[in-house]
mmCIF file of C-alpha atoms in Angstrom:
data_model
loop_
_atom_site.group_PDB
_atom_site.id
_atom_site.type_symbol
_atom_site.label_atom_id
_atom_site.label_comp_id
_atom_site.label_asym_id
_atom_site.label_seq_id
_atom_site.Cartn_x
_atom_site.Cartn_y
_atom_site.Cartn_z
ATOM 1 C CA UNK A 1 -12.433 19.764 -4.958
ATOM 2 C CA UNK A 2 -14.404 21.231 -7.445
ATOM 3 C CA UNK A 3 -15.142 19.039 -10.959
ATOM 4 C CA UNK A 4 -13.381 22.095 -12.856
ATOM 5 C CA UNK A 5 -10.043 21.108 -11.295
ATOM 6 C CA UNK A 6 -10.099 17.582 -13.001
ATOM 7 C CA UNK A 7 -8.666 16.595 -16.401
ATOM 8 C CA UNK A 8 -10.838 13.769 -18.201
ATOM 9 C CA UNK A 9 -8.125 14.118 -21.200
ATOM 10 C CA UNK A 10 -5.657 12.389 -19.090
ATOM 11 C CA UNK A 11 -3.558 9.664 -21.190
ATOM 12 C CA UNK A 12 -2.534 7.626 -18.451
ATOM 13 C CA UNK A 13 -4.257 4.456 -17.326
ATOM 14 C CA UNK A 14 -5.469 4.941 -13.602
ATOM 15 C CA UNK A 15 -4.644 8.455 -13.801
ATOM 16 C CA UNK A 16 -6.945 11.572 -13.521
ATOM 17 C CA UNK A 17 -4.917 14.783 -13.622
ATOM 18 C CA UNK A 18 -5.549 17.354 -10.941
ATOM 19 C CA UNK A 19 -4.254 21.059 -10.936
ATOM 20 C CA UNK A 20 -0.989 22.496 -9.775
ATOM 21 C CA UNK A 21 0.778 18.928 -11.444
ATOM 22 C CA UNK A 22 -0.885 16.503 -9.303
ATOM 23 C CA UNK A 23 -2.788 13.279 -10.429
ATOM 24 C CA UNK A 24 -4.619 10.539 -8.987
ATOM 25 C CA UNK A 25 -2.834 7.267 -9.064
ATOM 26 C CA UNK A 26 -2.881 3.823 -8.346
ATOM 27 C CA UNK A 27 -0.600 0.715 -8.227
ATOM 28 C CA UNK A 28 -0.783 -3.015 -6.916
ATOM 29 C CA UNK A 29 1.644 -4.753 -5.098
ATOM 30 C CA UNK A 30 1.636 -8.617 -4.427
ATOM 31 C CA UNK A 31 3.439 -9.331 -1.304
ATOM 32 C CA UNK A 32 4.910 -12.812 -0.062
ATOM 33 C CA UNK A 33 4.825 -13.292 3.588
ATOM 34 C CA UNK A 34 7.587 -15.273 3.966
ATOM 35 C CA UNK A 35 7.304 -18.454 6.308
ATOM 36 C CA UNK A 36 10.189 -18.672 9.176
ATOM 37 C CA UNK A 37 11.057 -16.762 11.857
ATOM 38 C CA UNK A 38 10.732 -13.236 10.525
ATOM 39 C CA UNK A 39 7.391 -10.954 10.413
ATOM 40 C CA UNK A 40 8.420 -8.313 7.664
ATOM 41 C CA UNK A 41 7.752 -9.034 4.142
ATOM 42 C CA UNK A 42 9.102 -6.746 1.124
ATOM 43 C CA UNK A 43 7.793 -6.855 -2.458
ATOM 44 C CA UNK A 44 10.457 -5.862 -4.499
ATOM 45 C CA UNK A 45 9.588 -5.553 -8.065
ATOM 46 C CA UNK A 46 6.696 -2.898 -7.682
ATOM 47 C CA UNK A 47 7.513 0.075 -6.044
ATOM 48 C CA UNK A 48 5.472 3.320 -4.944
ATOM 49 C CA UNK A 49 5.655 6.198 -7.230
ATOM 50 C CA UNK A 50 8.007 8.811 -5.760
ATOM 51 C CA UNK A 51 5.781 11.391 -4.316
ATOM 52 C CA UNK A 52 2.890 8.792 -4.158
ATOM 53 C CA UNK A 53 0.687 10.160 -0.976
ATOM 54 C CA UNK A 54 -1.566 6.773 -0.047
ATOM 55 C CA UNK A 55 -5.383 7.840 0.422
ATOM 56 C CA UNK A 56 -6.780 3.894 0.543
ATOM 57 C CA UNK A 57 -5.446 0.307 0.550
ATOM 58 C CA UNK A 58 -7.467 -2.807 -0.207
ATOM 59 C CA UNK A 59 -6.049 -5.359 1.418
ATOM 60 C CA UNK A 60 -6.656 -9.243 -0.072
ATOM 61 C CA UNK A 61 -5.003 -12.149 1.401
ATOM 62 C CA UNK A 62 -4.980 -14.479 -1.630
ATOM 63 C CA UNK A 63 -2.762 -17.155 0.369
ATOM 64 C CA UNK A 64 -3.030 -17.343 4.640
ATOM 65 C CA UNK A 65 0.028 -18.324 6.683
ATOM 66 C CA UNK A 66 -0.173 -20.966 9.100
ATOM 67 C CA UNK A 67 0.451 -18.832 12.036
ATOM 68 C CA UNK A 68 -2.100 -16.576 14.040
ATOM 69 C CA UNK A 69 -1.004 -13.544 13.339
ATOM 70 C CA UNK A 70 -2.292 -10.227 11.941
ATOM 71 C CA UNK A 71 -1.105 -7.963 9.314
ATOM 72 C CA UNK A 72 -0.128 -4.532 11.415
ATOM 73 C CA UNK A 73 1.612 -2.338 9.252
ATOM 74 C CA UNK A 74 1.878 -1.448 5.705
ATOM 75 C CA UNK A 75 4.260 1.143 4.004
ATOM 76 C CA UNK A 76 7.394 1.719 2.200
ATOM 77 C CA UNK A 77 10.660 -0.261 3.213
ATOM 78 C CA UNK A 78 11.935 3.732 4.673
ATOM 79 C CA UNK A 79 8.791 4.220 6.425
ATOM 80 C CA UNK A 80 7.163 0.593 7.105
ATOM 81 C CA UNK A 81 4.098 2.039 8.956
ATOM 82 C CA UNK A 82 3.531 4.926 6.903
ATOM 83 C CA UNK A 83 0.790 4.070 5.009
ATOM 84 C CA UNK A 84 -1.244 1.920 7.527
ATOM 85 C CA UNK A 85 -0.384 2.051 11.105
ATOM 86 C CA UNK A 86 -1.615 -0.264 13.699
ATOM 87 C CA UNK A 87 -4.271 -2.169 11.813
ATOM 88 C CA UNK A 88 -5.155 -5.493 12.833
ATOM 89 C CA UNK A 89 -5.755 -7.593 9.882
ATOM 90 C CA UNK A 90 -6.155 -11.500 9.903
ATOM 91 C CA UNK A 91 -3.080 -13.058 7.815
ATOM 92 C CA UNK A 92 -4.236 -16.372 8.551
ATOM 93 C CA UNK A 93 -7.439 -16.715 6.334
ATOM 94 C CA UNK A 94 -8.095 -15.611 2.771
ATOM 95 C CA UNK A 95 -10.154 -13.117 1.442
ATOM 96 C CA UNK A 96 -10.945 -9.591 0.551
ATOM 97 C CA UNK A 97 -10.174 -7.824 4.267
ATOM 98 C CA UNK A 98 -11.743 -4.209 3.021
ATOM 99 C CA UNK A 99 -10.233 -0.811 2.078
ATOM 100 C CA UNK A 100 -8.632 1.081 4.514
ATOM 101 C CA UNK A 101 -7.810 4.643 5.073
ATOM 102 C CA UNK A 102 -3.899 5.514 5.102
ATOM 103 C CA UNK A 103 -3.485 6.493 8.506
ATOM 104 C CA UNK A 104 0.337 6.794 8.972
ATOM 105 C CA UNK A 105 2.386 9.640 8.531
ATOM 106 C CA UNK A 106 3.000 8.915 4.664
ATOM 107 C CA UNK A 107 -1.249 8.407 3.923
ATOM 108 C CA UNK A 108 -3.412 11.163 3.471
ATOM 109 C CA UNK A 109 -4.975 10.768 7.115
ATOM 110 C CA UNK A 110 -1.640 11.293 8.866
ATOM 111 C CA UNK A 111 -0.212 14.149 6.301
ATOM 112 C CA UNK A 112 1.435 17.387 7.835
ATOM 113 C CA UNK A 113 1.498 20.235 5.619
ATOM 114 C CA UNK A 114 4.441 20.202 3.179
ATOM 115 C CA UNK A 115 4.094 16.490 2.668
ATOM 116 C CA UNK A 116 5.380 15.033 -0.205
ATOM 117 C CA UNK A 117 4.637 11.761 -0.100
ATOM 118 C CA UNK A 118 6.951 8.831 -0.583
ATOM 119 C CA UNK A 119 10.147 10.750 -1.249
ATOM 120 C CA UNK A 120 11.629 8.275 -3.387
ATOM 121 C CA UNK A 121 10.171 5.096 -5.440
ATOM 122 C CA UNK A 122 10.430 2.465 -3.014
ATOM 123 C CA UNK A 123 9.383 -1.119 -2.111
ATOM 124 C CA UNK A 124 6.542 -1.584 -0.194
ATOM 125 C CA UNK A 125 6.944 -3.394 3.314
ATOM 126 C CA UNK A 126 4.150 -5.884 5.350
ATOM 127 C CA UNK A 127 5.129 -6.012 9.008
ATOM 128 C CA UNK A 128 3.175 -8.771 10.861
ATOM 129 C CA UNK A 129 1.938 -8.986 14.309
ATOM 130 C CA UNK A 130 4.446 -11.672 15.140
ATOM 131 C CA UNK A 131 6.353 -14.467 13.082
ATOM 132 C CA UNK A 132 4.938 -16.336 9.983
ATOM 133 C CA UNK A 133 5.718 -19.931 11.248
ATOM 134 C CA UNK A 134 6.413 -22.661 9.282
ATOM 135 C CA UNK A 135 8.577 -23.592 6.417
ATOM 136 C CA UNK A 136 9.159 -21.506 3.683
ATOM 137 C CA UNK A 137 8.603 -21.278 0.586
ATOM 138 C CA UNK A 138 5.563 -24.326 1.444
ATOM 139 C CA UNK A 139 3.804 -22.097 4.294
ATOM 140 C CA UNK A 140 4.165 -18.896 2.926
ATOM 141 C CA UNK A 141 1.515 -16.667 2.512
ATOM 142 C CA UNK A 142 0.371 -13.992 -0.001
ATOM 143 C CA UNK A 143 -1.503 -10.953 -0.112
ATOM 144 C CA UNK A 144 -2.446 -8.141 -2.558
ATOM 145 C CA UNK A 145 -2.401 -4.765 -2.052
ATOM 146 C CA UNK A 146 -4.245 -2.113 -4.256
ATOM 147 C CA UNK A 147 -3.432 1.408 -3.451
ATOM 148 C CA UNK A 148 -5.290 4.589 -4.257
ATOM 149 C CA UNK A 149 -3.485 8.232 -4.033
ATOM 150 C CA UNK A 150 -2.211 10.830 -5.489
ATOM 151 C CA UNK A 151 1.072 11.684 -6.847
ATOM 152 C CA UNK A 152 3.378 14.131 -9.420
ATOM 153 C CA UNK A 153 3.081 14.129 -13.024
#
């Protein structure tokens, strides 16, 4: 990308305008990993922006689950592995797990020509490799996901 295509006068926090009606964008989702017999947890209050094309995702496990399971997939509810597909990030230990390049079909690594990213605003879904055992809410885990990508203005 040429620097002349950036607009440093963007008035939005976290946004830097690109040419052709797109901007760099970011959002944060905190997802509770519900203990019990479930392997899927949704975050309902923060949604991915319409048209969001995920480039990177930082994963921080704030509260570990008791089971020995991994975070396997992350994406919008409509496409649960659309941003991160087939990763293996321990959910039973806390800490910053790193920044991952989004390799799912809705991420920058898996995008095809003409893709529009997340078609409609959607909740964020985290899929574990197995059930997060224990009793909710005492054994719930929590993960904070920070996404960076491109979205329409």
